[in-house]
């Protein structure tokens, strides 16, 4: 069990239907149990074509239930006891077929019977080919399940096993675990009706149609902030440079490439922005001219000089706006962290600055973890090394406290 066990004592019945995404259930079960949950697995007959009950037994630590009419299984935890036992039924992957059977109220095998017989809340994680997902029958079925109070978690978008690209991928194990954690301990909506703009990721400064100057920012910190802020009730606009990350559909995501694009998009949000968090690693300079055609290597030319011009400072411009929002900057430093951060706080006219030492190997750029020291004009808060989502939560709590104080002055 992990040190923090947000799911300690929670009983989760994982229902696996027959889809290729069933392989994700190994990781899902492992993570749920690591978080302290007691996981019992029920598989449909077709699920066993994709993953074996033995594998699921090994990761969950319990025999897998799969047969409504098995006298041995019924003499242990019978289907009615299993139905009563669960705190949450998680159906992942929920195929188009399982979703249709749930809607119709079938009790044709153990899993569908349990869903009918259980008073527990049910979460459905759809996984199927995009055309099947977009088919009106499936859409109607999902809408009916949602109306009945079932939680619909996903699907995600991206490449599918069949080669198509689109909606229908089962959410990743870590995303489902986050949803389960939120389900049991929902975030307090401290930012209800608050509009938050967050910049994230790197910017790309084009040299020609195929080349650019950029940096190693992964965008993970900004995306974690966006996700947690949204769960805390905020209306979130996420302005992001090119990154390999997805975000929840109810986050207003604006994809940009250059610092100038990010600057324009940021200023456009200011009519409805209460808090502005600049997490992006914006390029300080951009090429003065962008070549119309690909720049050719010239024989005999050993050195090339690029002329760069300074990019606008996005957060400084936001902070100097007439009706300015509460402004939070980041300072990624490799030395003199506190001195540089405090200088930026003052020079850019910010309310808060979150400083991190990116020279440390286990935090900052591209890492899963981060540690921050947050400075206000006269206060300082330390957020110790943790997963970026946990850090995001703590930073947003500091922001909320400071923002509320400023607003009530
Ligand atoms: O790059 P620098 O250390 O100055 O970044 C400090 C803060 O300013 C960060 O929050 C960053 O997102 C923001 N910034 C910006 N526009 C720039 C440069 C930095 O908003 N052109």
Tab-separated table of C-alpha atoms and ligand atoms in Angstrom:
chain	number	residue	atom	x	y	z
A	1	UNK	CA	0.000	0.000	0.000
A	2	UNK	CA	1.362	3.430	-0.865
A	3	UNK	CA	2.163	5.969	1.858
A	4	UNK	CA	-0.933	7.980	1.037
A	5	UNK	CA	-3.820	5.609	0.416
A	6	UNK	CA	-6.651	7.728	-0.922
A	7	UNK	CA	-8.716	4.609	-1.632
A	8	UNK	CA	-8.031	2.775	1.639
A	9	UNK	CA	-10.905	0.415	2.407
A	10	UNK	CA	-12.824	1.201	-0.782
A	11	UNK	CA	-14.401	-1.812	-2.443
A	12	UNK	CA	-14.284	-1.652	-6.213
A	13	UNK	CA	-15.889	-4.169	-8.482
A	14	UNK	CA	-14.101	-3.987	-11.831
A	15	UNK	CA	-16.249	-5.317	-14.667
A	16	UNK	CA	-14.250	-6.164	-17.778
A	17	UNK	CA	-15.996	-6.632	-21.125
A	18	UNK	CA	-14.514	-8.009	-24.340
A	19	UNK	CA	-12.475	-5.249	-25.919
A	20	UNK	CA	-8.813	-4.879	-26.786
A	21	UNK	CA	-8.485	-2.195	-24.077
A	22	UNK	CA	-8.926	-4.978	-21.498
A	23	UNK	CA	-5.123	-5.143	-21.326
A	24	UNK	CA	-5.207	-1.774	-19.500
A	25	UNK	CA	-7.035	-3.485	-16.634
A	26	UNK	CA	-3.805	-5.008	-15.347
A	27	UNK	CA	-2.271	-1.572	-14.771
A	28	UNK	CA	-5.612	-0.204	-13.584
A	29	UNK	CA	-6.014	-2.920	-10.958
A	30	UNK	CA	-2.405	-2.603	-9.839
A	31	UNK	CA	-2.771	1.157	-9.347
A	32	UNK	CA	-6.134	0.865	-7.574
A	33	UNK	CA	-4.760	-1.704	-5.143
A	34	UNK	CA	-1.618	0.406	-4.593
A	35	UNK	CA	-3.927	3.236	-3.576
A	36	UNK	CA	-5.489	0.964	-0.976
A	37	UNK	CA	-8.613	-0.249	-2.799
A	38	UNK	CA	-9.907	-3.803	-2.543
A	39	UNK	CA	-10.575	-4.818	-6.156
A	40	UNK	CA	-12.734	-7.778	-7.217
A	41	UNK	CA	-12.806	-8.550	-10.910
A	42	UNK	CA	-15.760	-9.810	-12.901
A	43	UNK	CA	-15.216	-10.706	-16.547
A	44	UNK	CA	-17.651	-11.314	-19.372
A	45	UNK	CA	-17.148	-14.409	-21.496
A	46	UNK	CA	-15.715	-12.385	-24.384
A	47	UNK	CA	-13.346	-10.472	-22.052
A	48	UNK	CA	-11.505	-13.748	-21.541
A	49	UNK	CA	-10.530	-13.726	-25.237
A	50	UNK	CA	-8.489	-10.596	-24.526
A	51	UNK	CA	-7.041	-11.164	-21.067
A	52	UNK	CA	-6.942	-14.228	-18.839
A	53	UNK	CA	-8.746	-14.536	-15.495
A	54	UNK	CA	-5.463	-15.848	-14.088
A	55	UNK	CA	-3.716	-12.550	-14.852
A	56	UNK	CA	-6.510	-10.568	-13.230
A	57	UNK	CA	-6.489	-12.896	-10.238
A	58	UNK	CA	-2.753	-12.343	-9.841
A	59	UNK	CA	-3.006	-8.521	-9.859
A	60	UNK	CA	-6.192	-8.253	-7.780
A	61	UNK	CA	-5.296	-10.995	-5.297
A	62	UNK	CA	-8.760	-12.553	-5.642
A	63	UNK	CA	-10.320	-15.207	-7.852
A	64	UNK	CA	-12.121	-13.705	-10.839
A	65	UNK	CA	-15.878	-14.163	-10.973
A	66	UNK	CA	-17.255	-14.900	-14.403
A	67	UNK	CA	-20.147	-17.323	-14.163
A	68	UNK	CA	-23.652	-16.706	-12.860
A	69	UNK	CA	-24.374	-20.411	-12.615
A	70	UNK	CA	-21.127	-21.672	-11.058
A	71	UNK	CA	-22.090	-23.487	-7.816
A	72	UNK	CA	-18.540	-23.185	-6.452
A	73	UNK	CA	-18.426	-19.444	-6.969
A	74	UNK	CA	-21.933	-19.014	-5.593
A	75	UNK	CA	-20.969	-20.867	-2.418
A	76	UNK	CA	-18.274	-18.214	-1.811
A	77	UNK	CA	-19.291	-14.628	-2.482
A	78	UNK	CA	-22.449	-15.185	-4.498
A	79	UNK	CA	-23.616	-12.675	-7.044
A	80	UNK	CA	-26.020	-10.926	-4.686
A	81	UNK	CA	-23.359	-10.605	-1.986
A	82	UNK	CA	-20.908	-9.282	-4.568
A	83	UNK	CA	-23.533	-6.785	-5.716
A	84	UNK	CA	-24.034	-5.602	-2.126
A	85	UNK	CA	-20.297	-5.625	-1.365
A	86	UNK	CA	-19.235	-3.004	-3.911
A	87	UNK	CA	-18.815	0.699	-3.112
A	88	UNK	CA	-18.352	1.341	-6.817
A	89	UNK	CA	-18.793	-0.736	-9.957
A	90	UNK	CA	-16.314	0.310	-12.626
A	91	UNK	CA	-16.997	-1.049	-16.094
A	92	UNK	CA	-13.786	-0.838	-18.070
A	93	UNK	CA	-13.656	-1.436	-20.932
A	94	UNK	CA	-17.379	-0.941	-21.485
A	95	UNK	CA	-17.972	-2.125	-25.044
A	96	UNK	CA	-20.842	-0.984	-27.275
A	97	UNK	CA	-22.445	-4.358	-26.623
A	98	UNK	CA	-22.188	-4.118	-22.827
A	99	UNK	CA	-23.546	-0.565	-22.906
A	100	UNK	CA	-26.518	-1.691	-25.034
A	101	UNK	CA	-27.202	-4.605	-22.667
A	102	UNK	CA	-27.055	-2.309	-19.647
A	103	UNK	CA	-29.485	0.091	-21.232
A	104	UNK	CA	-31.912	-2.726	-21.986
A	105	UNK	CA	-31.553	-4.197	-18.497
A	106	UNK	CA	-30.251	-7.608	-19.534
A	107	UNK	CA	-29.283	-10.114	-16.856
A	108	UNK	CA	-27.764	-12.569	-19.306
A	109	UNK	CA	-24.450	-13.044	-17.562
A	110	UNK	CA	-22.834	-12.327	-14.230
A	111	UNK	CA	-21.647	-8.778	-14.994
A	112	UNK	CA	-24.949	-7.448	-16.337
A	113	UNK	CA	-26.813	-9.195	-13.506
A	114	UNK	CA	-24.577	-7.535	-10.923
A	115	UNK	CA	-25.191	-4.116	-12.478
A	116	UNK	CA	-28.944	-4.679	-12.171
A	117	UNK	CA	-28.753	-6.117	-8.669
A	118	UNK	CA	-26.335	-3.650	-7.099
A	119	UNK	CA	-27.237	-0.439	-5.276
A	120	UNK	CA	-23.645	0.756	-5.860
A	121	UNK	CA	-22.918	3.666	-8.197
A	122	UNK	CA	-21.749	2.545	-11.625
A	123	UNK	CA	-19.010	4.164	-13.691
A	124	UNK	CA	-18.861	3.296	-17.383
A	125	UNK	CA	-15.623	3.698	-19.297
A	126	UNK	CA	-16.509	3.271	-22.979
A	127	UNK	CA	-13.995	1.664	-25.313
A	128	UNK	CA	-14.749	0.832	-28.910
A	129	UNK	CA	-14.081	1.702	-32.529
A	130	UNK	CA	-14.880	5.369	-33.213
A	131	UNK	CA	-17.657	4.622	-35.715
A	132	UNK	CA	-19.324	2.318	-33.187
A	133	UNK	CA	-18.964	4.997	-30.530
A	134	UNK	CA	-20.401	7.712	-32.771
A	135	UNK	CA	-23.285	5.502	-33.986
A	136	UNK	CA	-26.626	6.961	-32.895
A	137	UNK	CA	-27.576	3.753	-31.112
A	138	UNK	CA	-24.470	3.910	-28.901
A	139	UNK	CA	-24.802	7.639	-28.317
A	140	UNK	CA	-28.435	7.183	-27.271
A	141	UNK	CA	-27.550	4.255	-25.036
A	142	UNK	CA	-24.813	6.238	-23.291
A	143	UNK	CA	-27.137	9.228	-22.864
A	144	UNK	CA	-29.731	6.978	-21.218
A	145	UNK	CA	-27.159	5.478	-18.845
A	146	UNK	CA	-26.031	9.010	-17.901
A	147	UNK	CA	-29.659	10.025	-17.291
A	148	UNK	CA	-30.004	7.064	-14.969
A	149	UNK	CA	-27.132	8.464	-12.926
A	150	UNK	CA	-24.289	6.317	-14.193
A	151	UNK	CA	-20.959	8.091	-14.476
A	152	UNK	CA	-19.548	8.138	-18.002
A	153	UNK	CA	-15.773	8.290	-17.853
A	154	UNK	CA	-14.296	8.870	-21.282
A	155	UNK	CA	-13.693	7.800	-23.907
A	156	UNK	CA	-10.409	9.413	-24.885
A	157	UNK	CA	-9.379	10.287	-28.421
A	158	UNK	CA	-6.444	9.005	-30.409
A	159	UNK	CA	-5.206	6.102	-32.479
A	160	UNK	CA	-7.310	2.963	-32.181
A	161	UNK	CA	-6.414	-0.710	-32.460
A	162	UNK	CA	-8.212	-0.851	-35.827
A	163	UNK	CA	-6.074	1.976	-37.221
A	164	UNK	CA	-8.744	4.693	-37.049
A	165	UNK	CA	-8.037	7.883	-35.141
A	166	UNK	CA	-10.831	9.425	-33.123
A	167	UNK	CA	-12.966	9.083	-30.001
A	168	UNK	CA	-13.408	5.627	-28.504
A	169	UNK	CA	-10.157	4.818	-26.708
A	170	UNK	CA	-10.573	3.690	-23.132
A	171	UNK	CA	-9.084	6.220	-20.727
A	172	UNK	CA	-5.614	5.341	-19.487
A	173	UNK	CA	-5.274	3.553	-16.145
A	174	UNK	CA	-3.919	6.645	-14.376
A	175	UNK	CA	-6.830	8.761	-15.653
A	176	UNK	CA	-9.364	6.225	-14.396
A	177	UNK	CA	-7.618	6.050	-11.023
A	178	UNK	CA	-7.802	9.871	-10.770
A	179	UNK	CA	-11.529	9.677	-11.500
A	180	UNK	CA	-12.014	6.983	-8.865
A	181	UNK	CA	-10.091	9.058	-6.297
A	182	UNK	CA	-12.178	12.137	-7.165
A	183	UNK	CA	-15.317	10.074	-6.955
A	184	UNK	CA	-14.605	9.079	-3.358
A	185	UNK	CA	-13.149	12.407	-2.244
A	186	UNK	CA	-14.511	15.084	-4.536
A	187	UNK	CA	-12.555	18.277	-4.726
A	188	UNK	CA	-14.189	21.244	-2.955
A	189	UNK	CA	-15.396	23.769	-5.548
A	190	UNK	CA	-13.433	26.697	-4.104
A	191	UNK	CA	-13.071	28.339	-7.521
A	192	UNK	CA	-16.755	28.199	-8.469
A	193	UNK	CA	-17.519	30.996	-11.010
A	194	UNK	CA	-13.840	31.983	-11.136
A	195	UNK	CA	-12.276	32.272	-14.599
A	196	UNK	CA	-8.700	31.064	-14.714
A	197	UNK	CA	-6.382	31.317	-17.713
A	198	UNK	CA	-3.306	29.100	-17.697
A	199	UNK	CA	-0.439	29.146	-20.192
A	200	UNK	CA	1.473	25.897	-20.609
A	201	UNK	CA	4.148	24.114	-22.582
A	202	UNK	CA	6.891	25.499	-24.777
A	203	UNK	CA	6.541	27.925	-27.653
A	204	UNK	CA	7.954	27.204	-31.092
A	205	UNK	CA	9.627	30.068	-32.907
A	206	UNK	CA	9.756	29.301	-36.607
A	207	UNK	CA	12.941	29.782	-38.626
A	208	UNK	CA	11.475	28.504	-41.878
A	209	UNK	CA	8.551	26.208	-42.807
A	210	UNK	CA	10.254	23.149	-41.265
A	211	UNK	CA	12.487	24.417	-38.435
A	212	UNK	CA	11.962	26.188	-35.166
A	213	UNK	CA	13.612	27.183	-31.895
A	214	UNK	CA	11.981	25.708	-28.791
A	215	UNK	CA	12.699	24.179	-25.383
A	216	UNK	CA	12.102	20.987	-23.382
A	217	UNK	CA	8.948	22.039	-21.520
A	218	UNK	CA	6.514	19.087	-21.486
A	219	UNK	CA	3.497	21.151	-20.404
A	220	UNK	CA	2.761	18.671	-17.594
A	221	UNK	CA	2.710	21.257	-14.802
A	222	UNK	CA	0.371	23.601	-16.704
A	223	UNK	CA	-1.941	20.724	-17.660
A	224	UNK	CA	-2.004	19.474	-14.064
A	225	UNK	CA	-2.959	22.991	-12.924
A	226	UNK	CA	-5.694	23.198	-15.548
A	227	UNK	CA	-7.145	19.834	-14.591
A	228	UNK	CA	-7.098	20.462	-10.837
A	229	UNK	CA	-8.398	24.060	-11.179
A	230	UNK	CA	-11.276	22.747	-13.267
A	231	UNK	CA	-12.056	20.148	-10.592
A	232	UNK	CA	-11.992	22.947	-8.026
A	233	UNK	CA	-14.868	24.532	-9.935
A	234	UNK	CA	-13.014	27.070	-12.085
A	235	UNK	CA	-13.805	27.876	-15.698
A	236	UNK	CA	-10.426	27.108	-17.196
A	237	UNK	CA	-8.865	28.380	-20.406
A	238	UNK	CA	-5.627	26.563	-21.197
A	239	UNK	CA	-3.407	28.242	-23.773
A	240	UNK	CA	-0.784	25.709	-24.729
A	241	UNK	CA	2.201	25.387	-26.975
A	242	UNK	CA	2.783	22.106	-28.833
A	243	UNK	CA	2.736	19.232	-26.320
A	244	UNK	CA	1.812	15.550	-26.353
A	245	UNK	CA	-0.905	15.881	-23.716
A	246	UNK	CA	-4.671	15.654	-23.665
A	247	UNK	CA	-7.046	17.450	-21.346
A	248	UNK	CA	-10.667	17.133	-20.232
A	249	UNK	CA	-13.260	18.291	-22.759
A	250	UNK	CA	-14.651	20.921	-20.390
A	251	UNK	CA	-11.353	22.798	-20.348
A	252	UNK	CA	-11.281	25.520	-23.003
A	253	UNK	CA	-8.036	24.542	-24.719
A	254	UNK	CA	-6.408	26.928	-27.169
A	255	UNK	CA	-3.467	25.459	-29.099
A	256	UNK	CA	-0.844	27.920	-30.285
A	257	UNK	CA	2.700	27.653	-31.559
A	258	UNK	CA	4.645	30.900	-31.114
A	259	UNK	CA	5.062	33.372	-28.265
A	260	UNK	CA	3.264	35.993	-30.357
A	261	UNK	CA	0.280	33.619	-30.759
A	262	UNK	CA	0.302	32.925	-27.011
A	263	UNK	CA	0.513	36.636	-26.263
A	264	UNK	CA	-2.487	37.427	-28.505
A	265	UNK	CA	-4.546	34.518	-27.143
A	266	UNK	CA	-3.743	35.509	-23.548
A	267	UNK	CA	-4.774	39.136	-23.989
A	268	UNK	CA	-8.012	37.986	-25.593
A	269	UNK	CA	-9.024	36.142	-22.432
A	270	UNK	CA	-8.630	39.220	-20.218
A	271	UNK	CA	-12.243	40.393	-20.576
A	272	UNK	CA	-13.251	37.376	-18.517
A	273	UNK	CA	-10.192	36.470	-16.498
A	274	UNK	CA	-9.943	36.558	-12.697
A	275	UNK	CA	-6.676	34.663	-12.286
A	276	UNK	CA	-3.854	34.328	-14.823
A	277	UNK	CA	-1.247	31.614	-14.270
A	278	UNK	CA	1.762	31.748	-16.590
A	279	UNK	CA	3.244	28.291	-16.545
A	280	UNK	CA	4.492	28.295	-20.147
A	281	UNK	CA	8.178	28.260	-20.981
A	282	UNK	CA	7.947	31.092	-23.469
A	283	UNK	CA	10.900	31.591	-25.803
A	284	UNK	CA	12.617	34.848	-24.878
A	285	UNK	CA	13.587	35.539	-28.500
A	286	UNK	CA	12.287	34.664	-31.959
A	287	UNK	CA	13.940	34.791	-35.370
A	288	UNK	CA	13.588	38.290	-36.797
A	289	UNK	CA	12.491	36.891	-40.163
A	290	UNK	CA	10.820	33.590	-40.943
A	291	UNK	CA	12.174	32.310	-44.266
A	292	UNK	CA	9.349	31.607	-46.722
A	293	UNK	CA	11.131	28.527	-48.090
A	294	UNK	CA	13.281	25.931	-46.349
A	295	UNK	CA	16.714	27.438	-45.682
A	296	UNK	CA	19.322	25.567	-47.718
A	297	UNK	CA	22.697	24.467	-46.441
A	298	UNK	CA	25.254	26.477	-48.367
A	299	UNK	CA	28.532	24.894	-49.362
A	300	UNK	CA	31.505	26.757	-47.984
A	301	UNK	CA	29.430	28.509	-45.301
A	302	UNK	CA	30.682	27.146	-41.962
A	303	UNK	CA	28.957	29.616	-39.610
A	304	UNK	CA	25.425	30.864	-39.638
A	305	UNK	CA	24.275	33.859	-37.643
A	306	UNK	CA	20.620	34.050	-36.666
A	307	UNK	CA	19.082	37.410	-35.886
A	308	UNK	CA	16.689	37.145	-33.002
A	309	UNK	CA	14.306	39.722	-31.587
A	310	UNK	CA	12.792	39.787	-28.133
A	311	UNK	CA	9.342	38.312	-27.587
A	312	UNK	CA	6.771	40.250	-25.575
A	313	UNK	CA	6.616	39.286	-21.908
A	314	UNK	CA	3.125	37.824	-21.748
A	315	UNK	CA	2.554	37.842	-18.015
A	316	UNK	CA	4.101	41.303	-17.595
A	317	UNK	CA	1.691	42.644	-20.227
A	318	UNK	CA	-1.226	40.879	-18.531
A	319	UNK	CA	-0.174	42.232	-15.128
A	320	UNK	CA	0.005	45.778	-16.495
A	321	UNK	CA	-3.406	45.558	-18.116
A	322	UNK	CA	-5.907	48.143	-16.887
A	323	UNK	CA	-8.330	45.681	-15.351
A	324	UNK	CA	-5.658	43.161	-14.404
A	325	UNK	CA	-6.409	39.674	-13.096
A	326	UNK	CA	-4.604	38.136	-10.102
A	327	UNK	CA	-1.254	37.188	-11.666
A	328	UNK	CA	0.844	34.133	-10.897
A	329	UNK	CA	4.172	33.517	-12.612
A	330	UNK	CA	6.698	30.701	-12.550
A	331	UNK	CA	10.430	31.013	-12.219
A	332	UNK	CA	12.390	27.992	-13.391
A	333	UNK	CA	15.911	28.650	-12.216
A	334	UNK	CA	19.181	26.737	-12.030
A	335	UNK	CA	20.799	28.960	-9.359
A	336	UNK	CA	19.934	31.772	-6.906
A	337	UNK	CA	16.337	30.598	-7.053
A	338	UNK	CA	14.943	32.881	-4.360
A	339	UNK	CA	16.714	36.056	-5.499
A	340	UNK	CA	15.729	35.609	-9.157
A	341	UNK	CA	12.153	34.707	-8.226
A	342	UNK	CA	11.714	37.763	-6.017
A	343	UNK	CA	13.193	39.958	-8.730
A	344	UNK	CA	10.664	38.589	-11.237
A	345	UNK	CA	7.790	39.020	-8.795
A	346	UNK	CA	8.569	42.713	-8.534
A	347	UNK	CA	9.721	43.437	-12.073
A	348	UNK	CA	6.741	41.732	-13.709
A	349	UNK	CA	4.266	43.188	-11.196
A	350	UNK	CA	2.983	39.755	-10.099
A	351	UNK	CA	0.915	38.730	-7.079
A	352	UNK	CA	2.646	35.376	-6.663
A	353	UNK	CA	5.614	33.596	-8.151
A	354	UNK	CA	6.204	29.844	-7.967
A	355	UNK	CA	9.904	29.080	-8.127
A	356	UNK	CA	11.513	25.756	-8.864
A	357	UNK	CA	15.072	24.595	-9.151
A	358	UNK	CA	15.237	22.923	-12.554
A	359	UNK	CA	18.863	21.944	-11.983
A	360	UNK	CA	17.640	19.208	-9.644
A	361	UNK	CA	17.314	15.985	-11.619
A	362	UNK	CA	14.006	14.778	-10.191
A	363	UNK	CA	11.885	17.878	-10.672
A	364	UNK	CA	10.787	20.480	-13.173
A	365	UNK	CA	11.046	20.126	-16.960
A	366	UNK	CA	9.736	16.829	-18.309
A	367	UNK	CA	9.683	15.198	-14.880
A	368	UNK	CA	6.537	13.715	-13.298
A	369	UNK	CA	7.357	15.525	-10.068
A	370	UNK	CA	7.949	19.038	-8.913
A	371	UNK	CA	8.726	21.043	-5.784
A	372	UNK	CA	7.948	24.748	-5.507
A	373	UNK	CA	8.636	27.699	-3.298
A	374	UNK	CA	5.878	30.243	-3.728
A	375	UNK	CA	6.591	33.888	-2.966
A	376	UNK	CA	4.123	36.688	-2.366
A	377	UNK	CA	5.438	40.178	-1.585
A	378	UNK	CA	5.737	39.400	2.110
A	379	UNK	CA	5.047	35.690	2.432
A	380	UNK	CA	6.582	32.420	1.377
A	381	UNK	CA	5.077	28.924	1.028
A	382	UNK	CA	6.986	25.687	0.522
A	383	UNK	CA	5.480	22.885	-1.527
A	384	UNK	CA	7.620	19.773	-1.153
A	385	UNK	CA	8.527	17.323	-3.921
A	386	UNK	CA	5.458	15.418	-5.094
A	387	UNK	CA	3.538	14.320	-8.159
A	388	UNK	CA	2.724	17.385	-10.327
A	389	UNK	CA	-1.006	16.980	-9.702
A	390	UNK	CA	-0.535	17.094	-5.953
A	391	UNK	CA	1.757	20.105	-6.347
A	392	UNK	CA	-0.878	21.739	-8.573
A	393	UNK	CA	-3.502	21.221	-5.888
A	394	UNK	CA	-1.334	22.776	-3.184
A	395	UNK	CA	-0.354	25.697	-5.408
A	396	UNK	CA	-4.009	26.343	-6.265
A	397	UNK	CA	-4.871	26.333	-2.556
A	398	UNK	CA	-2.198	29.009	-1.965
A	399	UNK	CA	-3.501	30.971	-4.965
A	400	UNK	CA	-7.049	30.717	-3.635
A	401	UNK	CA	-6.046	31.949	-0.206
A	402	UNK	CA	-4.082	34.912	-1.603
A	403	UNK	CA	-6.685	35.721	-4.277
A	404	UNK	CA	-9.492	35.750	-1.702
A	405	UNK	CA	-7.479	38.047	0.595
A	406	UNK	CA	-6.740	40.442	-2.276
A	407	UNK	CA	-10.379	40.447	-3.388
A	408	UNK	CA	-11.685	41.123	0.117
A	409	UNK	CA	-9.303	44.024	0.761
B	1	LIG	O1	11.291	33.293	-18.729
B	1	LIG	P1	11.079	33.887	-17.352
B	1	LIG	O2	11.936	33.272	-16.308
B	1	LIG	O3	11.093	35.376	-17.347
B	1	LIG	O4	9.609	33.435	-16.952
B	1	LIG	C1	9.007	33.862	-15.757
B	1	LIG	C2	7.512	33.892	-15.917
B	1	LIG	O5	7.140	34.766	-16.972
B	1	LIG	C3	6.850	32.569	-16.246
B	1	LIG	O6	5.631	32.562	-15.541
B	1	LIG	C4	6.616	32.624	-17.731
B	1	LIG	O7	5.503	31.857	-18.127
B	1	LIG	C5	6.345	34.103	-17.933
B	1	LIG	N1	6.774	34.606	-19.250
B	1	LIG	C6	5.845	35.131	-20.111
B	1	LIG	N2	6.237	35.647	-21.311
B	1	LIG	C7	7.515	35.619	-21.681
B	1	LIG	C8	8.489	35.081	-20.824
B	1	LIG	C9	8.080	34.573	-19.622
B	1	LIG	O8	4.645	35.130	-19.778
B	1	LIG	N3	7.876	36.116	-22.852
